[in-house]
Amino acid sequence: MAEIINLRQARKARERIVKDEKAAENRVAFGRPKKARTLAESRKAVETARHEGHRLRGDDPEA
């Protein structure tokens, strides 16, 4: 005998999967909030400035 399936639940489960896939694509496409992006950028700028400040010589690329 075949297993009985509730068609409404199957439809909703299928729609939920599609919705989750779309949400995952949007997370990749739109990324983080603006506040998090600007915070990371400013931290990276400070870190780069500190790192460059410890150079022993000037801007000579061959040194």
One Martini backbone bead per residue (centre of mass of N, CA, C, O) as a GRO file, in nm:
protein
   63
    1MET     BB    1   0.098   0.035   0.020
    2ALA     BB    2   0.072   0.358   0.005
    3GLU     BB    3   0.164   0.661   0.093
    4ILE     BB    4   0.029   0.918   0.268
    5ILE     BB    5  -0.032   1.254   0.148
    6ASN     BB    6  -0.018   1.589   0.217
    7LEU     BB    7  -0.054   1.829  -0.019
    8ARG     BB    8  -0.029   2.089   0.143
    9GLN     BB    9   0.241   2.022   0.281
   10ALA     BB   10   0.404   1.974   0.022
   11ARG     BB   11   0.366   2.255  -0.100
   12LYS     BB   12   0.487   2.416   0.139
   13ALA     BB   13   0.765   2.281   0.135
   14ARG     BB   14   0.840   2.362  -0.152
   15GLU     BB   15   0.813   2.672  -0.106
   16ARG     BB   16   1.025   2.686   0.121
   17ILE     BB   17   1.268   2.600  -0.049
   18VAL     BB   18   1.254   2.828  -0.255
   19LYS     BB   19   1.279   3.058  -0.048
   20ASP     BB   20   1.558   2.973   0.068
   21GLU     BB   21   1.715   2.998  -0.198
   22LYS     BB   22   1.656   3.299  -0.244
   23ALA     BB   23   1.784   3.397   0.022
   24ALA     BB   24   2.070   3.297  -0.039
   25GLU     BB   25   2.112   3.470  -0.290
   26ASN     BB   26   2.070   3.745  -0.145
   27ARG     BB   27   2.302   3.723   0.056
   28VAL     BB   28   2.518   3.722  -0.163
   29ALA     BB   29   2.438   3.981  -0.324
   30PHE     BB   30   2.403   4.192  -0.056
   31GLY     BB   31   2.507   4.108   0.212
   32ARG     BB   32   2.590   4.339   0.421
   33PRO     BB   33   2.551   4.589   0.606
   34LYS     BB   34   2.660   4.907   0.600
   35LYS     BB   35   2.777   4.922   0.885
   36ALA     BB   36   2.963   4.672   0.856
   37ARG     BB   37   3.125   4.770   0.613
   38THR     BB   38   3.238   5.037   0.732
   39LEU     BB   39   3.377   4.910   0.973
   40ALA     BB   40   3.572   4.726   0.814
   41GLU     BB   41   3.707   4.951   0.650
   42SER     BB   42   3.816   5.117   0.890
   43ARG     BB   43   3.984   4.891   1.017
   44LYS     BB   44   4.164   4.843   0.770
   45ALA     BB   45   4.283   5.129   0.757
   46VAL     BB   46   4.415   5.125   1.035
   47GLU     BB   47   4.587   4.873   0.993
   48THR     BB   48   4.747   4.982   0.751
   49ALA     BB   49   4.864   5.231   0.888
   50ARG     BB   50   5.019   5.080   1.106
   51HIS     BB   51   5.189   4.905   0.922
   52GLU     BB   52   5.319   5.143   0.758
   53GLY     BB   53   5.443   5.286   1.020
   54HIS     BB   54   5.675   5.039   1.052
   55ARG     BB   55   5.862   5.133   0.859
   56LEU     BB   56   6.206   5.187   0.790
   57ARG     BB   57   6.134   5.297   0.518
   58GLY     BB   58   6.013   5.437   0.274
   59ASP     BB   59   5.857   5.425  -0.057
   60ASP     BB   60   6.051   5.199  -0.138
   61PRO     BB   61   5.992   4.911  -0.329
   62GLU     BB   62   6.296   4.775  -0.305
   63ALA     BB   63   6.320   4.750   0.028
   0.00000   0.00000   0.00000
